[in-house]
mmCIF file of C-alpha atoms and ligand atoms in Angstrom:
data_model
loop_
_atom_site.group_PDB
_atom_site.id
_atom_site.type_symbol
_atom_site.label_atom_id
_atom_site.label_comp_id
_atom_site.label_asym_id
_atom_site.label_seq_id
_atom_site.Cartn_x
_atom_site.Cartn_y
_atom_site.Cartn_z
ATOM 1 C CA MET A 14 0.000 0.000 0.000
ATOM 2 C CA GLU A 15 2.737 2.398 1.063
ATOM 3 C CA ARG A 16 4.674 1.515 -2.060
ATOM 4 C CA THR A 17 1.743 2.220 -4.375
ATOM 5 C CA ARG A 18 1.354 5.613 -2.755
ATOM 6 C CA VAL A 19 5.033 6.463 -3.280
ATOM 7 C CA ILE A 20 4.825 5.404 -6.921
ATOM 8 C CA LEU A 21 1.683 7.496 -7.417
ATOM 9 C CA PHE A 22 3.376 10.482 -5.819
ATOM 10 C CA LEU A 23 6.448 10.089 -8.048
ATOM 11 C CA PHE A 24 4.192 9.822 -11.074
ATOM 12 C CA LEU A 25 2.458 13.069 -10.142
ATOM 13 C CA ALA A 26 5.763 14.831 -9.469
ATOM 14 C CA VAL A 27 7.202 13.808 -12.837
ATOM 15 C CA PHE A 28 3.971 14.834 -14.582
ATOM 16 C CA LEU A 29 3.943 18.268 -12.935
ATOM 17 C CA PHE A 30 7.639 18.760 -13.650
ATOM 18 C CA THR A 31 7.391 17.897 -17.341
ATOM 19 C CA SER A 32 4.241 19.944 -17.991
ATOM 20 C CA CYS A 33 5.908 22.874 -16.257
ATOM 21 C CA THR A 34 9.184 22.655 -18.174
ATOM 22 C CA GLU A 35 7.372 22.233 -21.475
ATOM 23 C CA GLU A 36 5.728 25.589 -20.988
ATOM 24 C CA ASP A 37 8.966 27.310 -19.999
ATOM 25 C CA GLN A 38 11.068 25.375 -22.460
ATOM 26 C CA LYS A 39 13.967 27.378 -23.844
ATOM 27 C CA PRO A 40 15.426 26.453 -27.218
ATOM 28 C CA LYS A 41 19.069 25.417 -27.232
ATOM 29 C CA ASN A 42 19.414 26.495 -30.848
ATOM 30 C CA ILE A 43 17.848 29.271 -32.943
ATOM 31 C CA ILE A 44 17.826 29.256 -36.734
ATOM 32 C CA LEU A 45 16.743 32.642 -38.127
ATOM 33 C CA LEU A 46 15.781 32.550 -41.800
ATOM 34 C CA ILE A 47 15.475 35.974 -43.447
ATOM 35 C CA GLY A 48 13.700 36.301 -46.775
ATOM 36 C CA ASP A 49 14.994 39.653 -48.014
ATOM 37 C CA GLY A 50 12.097 41.578 -49.565
ATOM 38 C CA MET A 51 9.753 38.622 -48.936
ATOM 39 C CA SER A 52 6.359 40.204 -48.457
ATOM 40 C CA PHE A 53 2.978 38.427 -48.240
ATOM 41 C CA ALA A 54 2.505 38.423 -52.016
ATOM 42 C CA HIS A 55 5.974 36.919 -52.587
ATOM 43 C CA LEU A 56 5.118 34.205 -50.080
ATOM 44 C CA GLN A 57 1.764 33.537 -51.735
ATOM 45 C CA ALA A 58 3.397 33.487 -55.178
ATOM 46 C CA GLY A 59 5.708 30.698 -53.996
ATOM 47 C CA ILE A 60 2.810 28.721 -52.521
ATOM 48 C CA LEU A 61 0.665 29.071 -55.652
ATOM 49 C CA ALA A 62 3.468 28.304 -58.096
ATOM 50 C CA SER A 63 4.355 25.058 -56.327
ATOM 51 C CA GLU A 64 2.380 21.895 -57.071
ATOM 52 C CA GLU A 65 3.357 20.495 -53.656
ATOM 53 C CA PRO A 66 2.619 22.185 -50.308
ATOM 54 C CA LEU A 67 5.561 24.290 -49.146
ATOM 55 C CA ASN A 68 7.486 23.792 -45.909
ATOM 56 C CA ILE A 69 6.578 27.354 -44.908
ATOM 57 C CA GLU A 70 2.916 26.266 -44.717
ATOM 58 C CA GLU A 71 3.756 24.125 -41.667
ATOM 59 C CA PHE A 72 4.330 27.195 -39.484
ATOM 60 C CA ARG A 73 1.488 27.917 -37.033
ATOM 61 C CA HIS A 74 2.805 30.845 -35.006
ATOM 62 C CA ILE A 75 2.566 33.888 -37.257
ATOM 63 C CA GLY A 76 3.004 37.606 -36.616
ATOM 64 C CA PHE A 77 3.345 40.921 -38.486
ATOM 65 C CA ILE A 78 6.219 43.376 -38.104
ATOM 66 C CA HIS A 79 6.413 47.104 -38.828
ATOM 67 C CA THR A 80 9.647 47.757 -40.695
ATOM 68 C CA SER A 81 10.276 51.527 -40.639
ATOM 69 C CA SER A 82 13.863 52.586 -39.896
ATOM 70 C CA ALA A 83 14.963 55.383 -37.529
ATOM 71 C CA ASN A 84 14.959 57.948 -40.334
ATOM 72 C CA ASN A 85 12.570 56.615 -42.968
ATOM 73 C CA PHE A 86 9.169 54.935 -43.247
ATOM 74 C CA VAL A 87 10.693 52.774 -45.997
ATOM 75 C CA THR A 88 13.703 50.868 -44.683
ATOM 76 C CA ASP A 89 16.742 49.521 -46.491
ATOM 77 C CA SER A 90 18.201 46.109 -45.668
ATOM 78 C CA GLY A 91 20.979 47.590 -43.501
ATOM 79 C CA ALA A 92 18.646 49.296 -41.035
ATOM 80 C CA ALA A 93 16.176 46.394 -41.252
ATOM 81 C CA GLY A 94 18.943 43.829 -40.697
ATOM 82 C CA THR A 95 20.267 45.808 -37.731
ATOM 83 C CA ALA A 96 16.754 45.928 -36.185
ATOM 84 C CA LEU A 97 16.293 42.161 -36.567
ATOM 85 C CA ALA A 98 19.852 41.386 -35.440
ATOM 86 C CA SER A 99 20.222 43.820 -32.550
ATOM 87 C CA GLY A 100 16.797 45.188 -31.625
ATOM 88 C CA THR A 101 17.861 48.732 -32.510
ATOM 89 C CA LYS A 102 16.193 51.017 -35.068
ATOM 90 C CA THR A 103 18.849 52.830 -37.032
ATOM 91 C CA ASN A 104 19.252 55.016 -40.137
ATOM 92 C CA ASN A 105 19.025 53.540 -43.612
ATOM 93 C CA GLY A 106 22.379 52.222 -44.787
ATOM 94 C CA PHE A 107 23.825 51.736 -41.272
ATOM 95 C CA ILE A 108 25.214 48.322 -40.323
ATOM 96 C CA GLY A 109 25.215 47.225 -36.672
ATOM 97 C CA MET A 110 25.205 50.801 -35.355
ATOM 98 C CA ASP A 111 22.603 53.017 -33.696
ATOM 99 C CA PRO A 112 21.676 56.372 -35.344
ATOM 100 C CA ASP A 113 24.473 58.084 -33.364
ATOM 101 C CA GLY A 114 27.083 55.711 -34.774
ATOM 102 C CA ASN A 115 27.549 53.594 -31.641
ATOM 103 C CA PRO A 116 28.044 49.863 -32.320
ATOM 104 C CA VAL A 117 25.179 47.626 -31.132
ATOM 105 C CA ARG A 118 25.569 43.973 -30.177
ATOM 106 C CA SER A 119 23.747 41.428 -32.319
ATOM 107 C CA ILE A 120 22.040 38.229 -31.226
ATOM 108 C CA LEU A 121 24.884 36.374 -32.978
ATOM 109 C CA GLN A 122 27.492 38.180 -30.883
ATOM 110 C CA ILE A 123 25.479 37.683 -27.678
ATOM 111 C CA ALA A 124 25.081 33.974 -28.474
ATOM 112 C CA SER A 125 28.808 33.686 -29.146
ATOM 113 C CA ASP A 126 29.650 35.450 -25.858
ATOM 114 C CA ASN A 127 27.428 32.892 -24.087
ATOM 115 C CA GLY A 128 29.389 29.946 -25.477
ATOM 116 C CA LEU A 129 27.154 29.076 -28.411
ATOM 117 C CA SER A 130 28.417 28.350 -31.909
ATOM 118 C CA THR A 131 27.395 30.813 -34.628
ATOM 119 C CA ALA A 132 26.974 30.902 -38.394
ATOM 120 C CA LEU A 133 25.944 33.191 -41.243
ATOM 121 C CA VAL A 134 24.829 31.780 -44.598
ATOM 122 C CA ALA A 135 23.606 33.868 -47.550
ATOM 123 C CA SER A 136 22.948 33.669 -51.277
ATOM 124 C CA CYS A 137 24.817 36.978 -51.766
ATOM 125 C CA ALA A 138 28.235 38.304 -50.765
ATOM 126 C CA ILE A 139 28.570 37.535 -47.050
ATOM 127 C CA THR A 140 29.532 41.215 -46.588
ATOM 128 C CA HIS A 141 26.169 42.382 -47.996
ATOM 129 C CA ALA A 142 23.805 44.389 -45.763
ATOM 130 C CA THR A 143 21.721 41.601 -44.204
ATOM 131 C CA PRO A 144 24.457 39.183 -43.053
ATOM 132 C CA ALA A 145 26.736 42.139 -42.285
ATOM 133 C CA SER A 146 24.171 43.477 -39.784
ATOM 134 C CA PHE A 147 24.785 40.419 -37.583
ATOM 135 C CA ILE A 148 28.559 40.786 -37.360
ATOM 136 C CA ALA A 149 29.840 44.172 -38.536
ATOM 137 C CA HIS A 150 29.616 47.764 -37.269
ATOM 138 C CA GLN A 151 29.959 50.323 -40.054
ATOM 139 C CA PRO A 152 28.218 53.598 -40.959
ATOM 140 C CA SER A 153 27.612 52.447 -44.547
ATOM 141 C CA ARG A 154 26.503 49.171 -46.097
ATOM 142 C CA ASN A 155 28.773 50.036 -49.052
ATOM 143 C CA MET A 156 31.948 49.626 -46.960
ATOM 144 C CA ALA A 157 32.340 45.996 -48.030
ATOM 145 C CA GLU A 158 36.074 45.816 -47.246
ATOM 146 C CA GLU A 159 35.624 47.269 -43.751
ATOM 147 C CA ILE A 160 32.714 44.859 -43.197
ATOM 148 C CA ALA A 161 34.888 41.911 -44.320
ATOM 149 C CA ALA A 162 37.609 43.012 -41.863
ATOM 150 C CA ASP A 163 35.011 43.018 -39.057
ATOM 151 C CA PHE A 164 34.608 39.241 -39.521
ATOM 152 C CA LEU A 165 38.199 38.869 -38.282
ATOM 153 C CA THR A 166 37.422 40.616 -35.008
ATOM 154 C CA THR A 167 34.743 38.048 -34.084
ATOM 155 C CA ASP A 168 34.579 34.431 -33.029
ATOM 156 C CA ILE A 169 32.054 33.319 -35.688
ATOM 157 C CA ASP A 170 32.362 29.589 -36.430
ATOM 158 C CA VAL A 171 30.927 29.274 -39.938
ATOM 159 C CA PHE A 172 30.158 31.649 -42.760
ATOM 160 C CA ILE A 173 29.156 30.660 -46.264
ATOM 161 C CA GLY A 174 28.369 33.063 -49.105
ATOM 162 C CA GLY A 175 30.007 35.072 -51.864
ATOM 163 C CA GLY A 176 32.317 38.060 -51.520
ATOM 164 C CA LEU A 177 35.813 36.546 -51.903
ATOM 165 C CA ASP A 178 37.109 39.778 -53.508
ATOM 166 C CA HIS A 179 36.318 41.800 -50.372
ATOM 167 C CA PHE A 180 38.565 39.437 -48.382
ATOM 168 C CA ALA A 181 41.375 38.658 -50.823
ATOM 169 C CA ASN A 182 41.463 41.402 -53.461
ATOM 170 C CA ARG A 183 41.463 44.532 -51.325
ATOM 171 C CA SER A 184 42.536 48.139 -51.752
ATOM 172 C CA ASP A 185 44.513 48.019 -48.468
ATOM 173 C CA GLY A 186 46.563 45.011 -49.600
ATOM 174 C CA ARG A 187 45.508 42.849 -46.628
ATOM 175 C CA ASN A 188 44.724 39.237 -47.463
ATOM 176 C CA LEU A 189 41.936 38.329 -45.060
ATOM 177 C CA VAL A 190 41.760 34.762 -46.362
ATOM 178 C CA GLU A 191 45.324 34.201 -45.112
ATOM 179 C CA GLU A 192 44.415 35.906 -41.838
ATOM 180 C CA LEU A 193 41.375 33.632 -41.466
ATOM 181 C CA GLU A 194 43.583 30.579 -42.065
ATOM 182 C CA THR A 195 45.975 31.823 -39.372
ATOM 183 C CA LYS A 196 42.978 32.096 -37.041
ATOM 184 C CA GLY A 197 42.229 28.409 -37.661
ATOM 185 C CA TYR A 198 39.507 28.580 -40.333
ATOM 186 C CA ARG A 199 39.225 26.005 -43.094
ATOM 187 C CA ILE A 200 38.709 27.961 -46.339
ATOM 188 C CA ALA A 201 36.333 26.700 -49.037
ATOM 189 C CA TYR A 202 35.968 28.248 -52.486
ATOM 190 C CA ASN A 203 33.081 26.140 -53.786
ATOM 191 C CA MET A 204 30.242 23.982 -52.470
ATOM 192 C CA ASP A 205 32.129 20.698 -53.035
ATOM 193 C CA GLU A 206 34.803 21.925 -50.622
ATOM 194 C CA VAL A 207 32.136 23.161 -48.199
ATOM 195 C CA MET A 208 30.495 19.724 -48.070
ATOM 196 C CA GLN A 209 33.788 18.121 -47.017
ATOM 197 C CA VAL A 210 33.928 20.092 -43.768
ATOM 198 C CA SER A 211 31.967 18.786 -40.777
ATOM 199 C CA SER A 212 33.817 20.278 -37.805
ATOM 200 C CA GLY A 213 35.933 23.220 -36.733
ATOM 201 C CA LYS A 214 35.746 26.700 -38.201
ATOM 202 C CA LEU A 215 34.758 27.246 -41.809
ATOM 203 C CA ALA A 216 35.021 30.350 -44.006
ATOM 204 C CA ALA A 217 33.414 29.601 -47.366
ATOM 205 C CA LEU A 218 33.622 32.270 -50.081
ATOM 206 C CA VAL A 219 32.047 30.560 -53.060
ATOM 207 C CA ALA A 220 31.892 33.552 -55.461
ATOM 208 C CA ASP A 221 34.097 36.594 -56.158
ATOM 209 C CA ASN A 222 31.090 38.803 -55.444
ATOM 210 C CA HIS A 223 27.505 37.446 -55.472
ATOM 211 C CA PRO A 224 26.513 33.857 -56.321
ATOM 212 C CA PRO A 225 24.184 33.760 -59.380
ATOM 213 C CA SER A 226 20.405 33.991 -59.166
ATOM 214 C CA MET A 227 18.304 30.816 -59.253
ATOM 215 C CA LEU A 228 17.307 31.602 -62.863
ATOM 216 C CA ASP A 229 21.017 31.906 -63.719
ATOM 217 C CA GLY A 230 21.903 28.533 -62.205
ATOM 218 C CA ARG A 231 22.692 28.886 -58.485
ATOM 219 C CA GLY A 232 21.291 25.382 -58.019
ATOM 220 C CA ASP A 233 21.101 24.063 -54.453
ATOM 221 C CA MET A 234 23.903 26.246 -53.042
ATOM 222 C CA LEU A 235 21.749 27.798 -50.283
ATOM 223 C CA PRO A 236 20.010 24.621 -48.964
ATOM 224 C CA GLN A 237 23.342 22.743 -49.142
ATOM 225 C CA ALA A 238 25.157 25.526 -47.314
ATOM 226 C CA THR A 239 22.426 25.489 -44.642
ATOM 227 C CA LEU A 240 22.894 21.759 -44.161
ATOM 228 C CA ALA A 241 26.698 22.063 -44.063
ATOM 229 C CA ALA A 242 26.520 24.792 -41.402
ATOM 230 C CA LEU A 243 24.058 22.772 -39.290
ATOM 231 C CA ASN A 244 26.362 19.741 -39.426
ATOM 232 C CA ILE A 245 29.184 21.772 -37.914
ATOM 233 C CA LEU A 246 27.128 23.797 -35.414
ATOM 234 C CA LYS A 247 25.249 20.818 -33.960
ATOM 235 C CA ARG A 248 28.503 19.576 -32.397
ATOM 236 C CA ASN A 249 28.378 22.283 -29.724
ATOM 237 C CA PRO A 250 26.462 20.903 -26.697
ATOM 238 C CA GLU A 251 25.804 24.515 -25.574
ATOM 239 C CA GLY A 252 23.790 25.192 -28.730
ATOM 240 C CA PHE A 253 24.017 27.597 -31.647
ATOM 241 C CA PHE A 254 22.619 30.634 -33.436
ATOM 242 C CA MET A 255 22.500 30.667 -37.213
ATOM 243 C CA MET A 256 21.108 33.164 -39.711
ATOM 244 C CA VAL A 257 20.412 32.109 -43.292
ATOM 245 C CA GLU A 258 19.361 34.724 -45.839
ATOM 246 C CA GLY A 259 17.426 34.219 -49.056
ATOM 247 C CA ALA A 260 19.017 37.407 -50.380
ATOM 248 C CA GLN A 261 17.887 37.447 -53.971
ATOM 249 C CA ILE A 262 14.116 37.429 -53.397
ATOM 250 C CA ASP A 263 14.737 41.169 -52.937
ATOM 251 C CA TRP A 264 16.732 41.509 -56.139
ATOM 252 C CA GLU A 265 14.053 39.830 -58.254
ATOM 253 C CA GLY A 266 11.576 42.187 -56.571
ATOM 254 C CA HIS A 267 13.691 45.172 -57.635
ATOM 255 C CA SER A 268 13.621 43.726 -61.191
ATOM 256 C CA ASN A 269 9.819 43.261 -60.956
ATOM 257 C CA ASP A 270 10.413 39.707 -62.212
ATOM 258 C CA ILE A 271 7.686 37.358 -60.962
ATOM 259 C CA GLU A 272 9.399 34.284 -62.452
ATOM 260 C CA GLY A 273 12.590 35.172 -60.585
ATOM 261 C CA ILE A 274 10.664 35.832 -57.354
ATOM 262 C CA VAL A 275 9.018 32.403 -57.569
ATOM 263 C CA ALA A 276 12.376 30.683 -58.227
ATOM 264 C CA GLU A 277 13.998 32.441 -55.243
ATOM 265 C CA MET A 278 10.974 31.725 -53.012
ATOM 266 C CA LEU A 279 11.055 28.010 -53.830
ATOM 267 C CA ASP A 280 14.790 27.931 -53.101
ATOM 268 C CA PHE A 281 14.200 29.708 -49.772
ATOM 269 C CA ASP A 282 11.496 27.156 -48.969
ATOM 270 C CA ARG A 283 14.010 24.337 -49.496
ATOM 271 C CA VAL A 284 16.177 26.078 -46.901
ATOM 272 C CA ILE A 285 13.158 26.186 -44.569
ATOM 273 C CA GLY A 286 12.751 22.435 -45.204
ATOM 274 C CA LYS A 287 16.357 21.756 -44.126
ATOM 275 C CA ALA A 288 15.898 23.843 -40.976
ATOM 276 C CA LEU A 289 12.605 22.130 -40.081
ATOM 277 C CA GLU A 290 14.047 18.669 -40.687
ATOM 278 C CA PHE A 291 16.897 19.459 -38.301
ATOM 279 C CA ALA A 292 14.549 21.048 -35.727
ATOM 280 C CA ARG A 293 12.196 18.040 -35.772
ATOM 281 C CA GLN A 294 15.030 15.601 -35.133
ATOM 282 C CA ASP A 295 16.688 17.812 -32.548
ATOM 283 C CA GLY A 296 13.519 18.756 -30.632
ATOM 284 C CA ASN A 297 15.212 21.750 -29.025
ATOM 285 C CA THR A 298 15.539 24.173 -31.905
ATOM 286 C CA LEU A 299 13.496 27.304 -32.594
ATOM 287 C CA VAL A 300 13.129 28.200 -36.275
ATOM 288 C CA VAL A 301 12.134 31.803 -37.053
ATOM 289 C CA ILE A 302 11.334 33.117 -40.533
ATOM 290 C CA ALA A 303 11.207 36.879 -41.068
ATOM 291 C CA SER A 304 11.011 39.292 -43.957
ATOM 292 C CA ASP A 305 13.022 42.498 -43.540
ATOM 293 C CA HIS A 306 10.787 44.640 -45.832
ATOM 294 C CA ASP A 307 8.663 44.457 -48.948
ATOM 295 C CA THR A 308 10.323 44.895 -52.329
ATOM 296 C CA GLY A 309 8.373 45.848 -55.438
ATOM 297 C CA GLY A 310 4.913 46.403 -53.948
ATOM 298 C CA LEU A 311 3.892 43.141 -55.590
ATOM 299 C CA ALA A 312 0.222 42.303 -56.112
ATOM 300 C CA LEU A 313 -1.183 39.130 -57.657
ATOM 301 C CA HIS A 314 -3.920 39.859 -60.218
ATOM 302 C CA GLY A 315 -4.406 36.425 -61.765
ATOM 303 C CA PHE A 316 -3.611 32.748 -61.346
ATOM 304 C CA ASP A 317 -4.037 29.815 -63.738
ATOM 305 C CA SER A 318 -4.437 26.695 -61.601
ATOM 306 C CA ASP A 319 -3.608 24.408 -64.567
ATOM 307 C CA THR A 320 -0.284 26.000 -65.463
ATOM 308 C CA HIS A 321 0.433 27.525 -61.996
ATOM 309 C CA LEU A 322 1.266 30.771 -63.820
ATOM 310 C CA LEU A 323 0.660 34.097 -62.062
ATOM 311 C CA THR A 324 -0.244 37.523 -63.382
ATOM 312 C CA ALA A 325 1.642 40.049 -61.274
ATOM 313 C CA GLY A 326 1.691 43.796 -60.856
ATOM 314 C CA PHE A 327 4.310 45.954 -59.129
ATOM 315 C CA THR A 328 4.006 49.452 -57.688
ATOM 316 C CA THR A 329 7.739 50.238 -57.476
ATOM 317 C CA GLY A 330 11.249 49.086 -58.343
ATOM 318 C CA GLY A 331 12.238 49.819 -54.754
ATOM 319 C CA HIS A 332 11.085 48.886 -51.253
ATOM 320 C CA THR A 333 7.775 49.783 -49.590
ATOM 321 C CA GLY A 334 6.749 50.328 -45.958
ATOM 322 C CA LEU A 335 4.275 47.447 -45.911
ATOM 323 C CA ILE A 336 3.991 45.419 -42.706
ATOM 324 C CA GLN A 337 5.835 42.073 -43.028
ATOM 325 C CA PRO A 338 5.374 38.423 -41.994
ATOM 326 C CA VAL A 339 7.202 36.625 -39.156
ATOM 327 C CA MET A 340 6.730 32.894 -38.545
ATOM 328 C CA ALA A 341 8.091 30.604 -35.851
ATOM 329 C CA TRP A 342 8.277 26.873 -35.143
ATOM 330 C CA GLY A 343 9.560 25.072 -32.061
ATOM 331 C CA PRO A 344 10.127 25.976 -28.382
ATOM 332 C CA GLY A 345 9.394 29.694 -27.856
ATOM 333 C CA ALA A 346 7.475 30.021 -31.143
ATOM 334 C CA GLU A 347 4.389 31.471 -29.424
ATOM 335 C CA LYS A 348 6.362 34.635 -28.558
ATOM 336 C CA PHE A 349 6.387 35.650 -32.219
ATOM 337 C CA THR A 350 2.619 36.102 -32.741
ATOM 338 C CA GLY A 351 0.948 39.527 -32.830
ATOM 339 C CA ILE A 352 1.690 42.854 -34.507
ATOM 340 C CA TYR A 353 4.893 44.550 -33.379
ATOM 341 C CA GLU A 354 8.060 46.372 -34.456
ATOM 342 C CA ASN A 355 10.865 44.542 -36.304
ATOM 343 C CA THR A 356 13.062 45.073 -33.212
ATOM 344 C CA GLY A 357 10.714 42.637 -31.400
ATOM 345 C CA VAL A 358 12.179 39.739 -33.396
ATOM 346 C CA PHE A 359 15.508 40.324 -31.634
ATOM 347 C CA ASP A 360 13.767 40.817 -28.267
ATOM 348 C CA ASN A 361 11.868 37.534 -28.681
ATOM 349 C CA MET A 362 14.971 35.568 -29.692
ATOM 350 C CA LEU A 363 16.925 36.979 -26.751
ATOM 351 C CA GLU A 364 14.096 36.104 -24.368
ATOM 352 C CA ALA A 365 13.749 32.626 -25.888
ATOM 353 C CA PHE A 366 17.465 31.975 -25.310
ATOM 354 C CA GLY A 367 17.175 33.478 -21.822
ATOM 355 C CA PHE A 368 20.125 35.830 -22.378
ATOM 356 C CA SER A 369 20.404 39.475 -21.388
ATOM 357 C CA SER A 370 21.555 42.087 -23.889
ATOM 358 C CA ASN A 371 24.441 43.517 -21.841
HETATM 359 MG MG1 MG B 415 19.795 41.220 -47.928
HETATM 360 ZN ZN1 ZN B 416 16.321 45.741 -51.778
#
């Protein structure tokens, strides 16, 4: 009798403990996926153009973010990236700095300081505005060489993208590739070399400047790079933070090219698939998808369900101030619902990790 009572008590204790920790569960890892210029219409275009359901349709926790920068209703990707990365609104064109020019710490740098592994992956030069916002501190997004040099002052574990020229073919004569090697990085110049690395530090510069668009044959560079980075980062028992950017959704938006937008969206969705597959197996990973701003003011006027072809209209060749989607999956995902400022994405990630910003 006594024994049954003890067993029942233990049962209850374990039940209460697990239901409690499930609610307060903190992710060990966060994967932030940024679709640059990926507004609602871009997202819908990808869904409609695909004959199969997209991975992005599996997300249940969805929010909207206001994207204005400190000095403009319509943001650029530098100010938007800085808001997402560091929770600070800044002026258009600024990278990792507040409007007064003071450097601000990004979630990547905070994660690194807390013992986590970190990675940046992008389908553009790795020095471009969005990835740069997570690691560099410069008053202009155009300072690609200064941004490249900022990578050397950090402890980042993995970065994969284009931009080799900004590291190795510089006006100041420094060879940052050699300096990275001295710091212990394996260097990869193409995706075959990237796929051979599964531990340690990796600096992969797979194009002189930007990798090609999907329509021009980029292939599976971005999903493969995502997988390669995950394989290295998952070795850290403390966890990791990784940002992957679908950079060229924005560029096809600037070109008002619906075919290009669809191709970039479907590529970005394959990246989402890799992240979800990892998160499902791991069970302790939060996946967040965010757009930094709208590009093109895209509207969908027609759809042929037999051919999956869309009739599209654009209101601009630039960005707009339209509110943007955020989606989350995994422990902490419920924090990302609602309508809030883009800086809230950083706040929510920080809170999910349980870190403080100073
Ligand atoms: Mg970008
Ligand atoms: Zn743009």
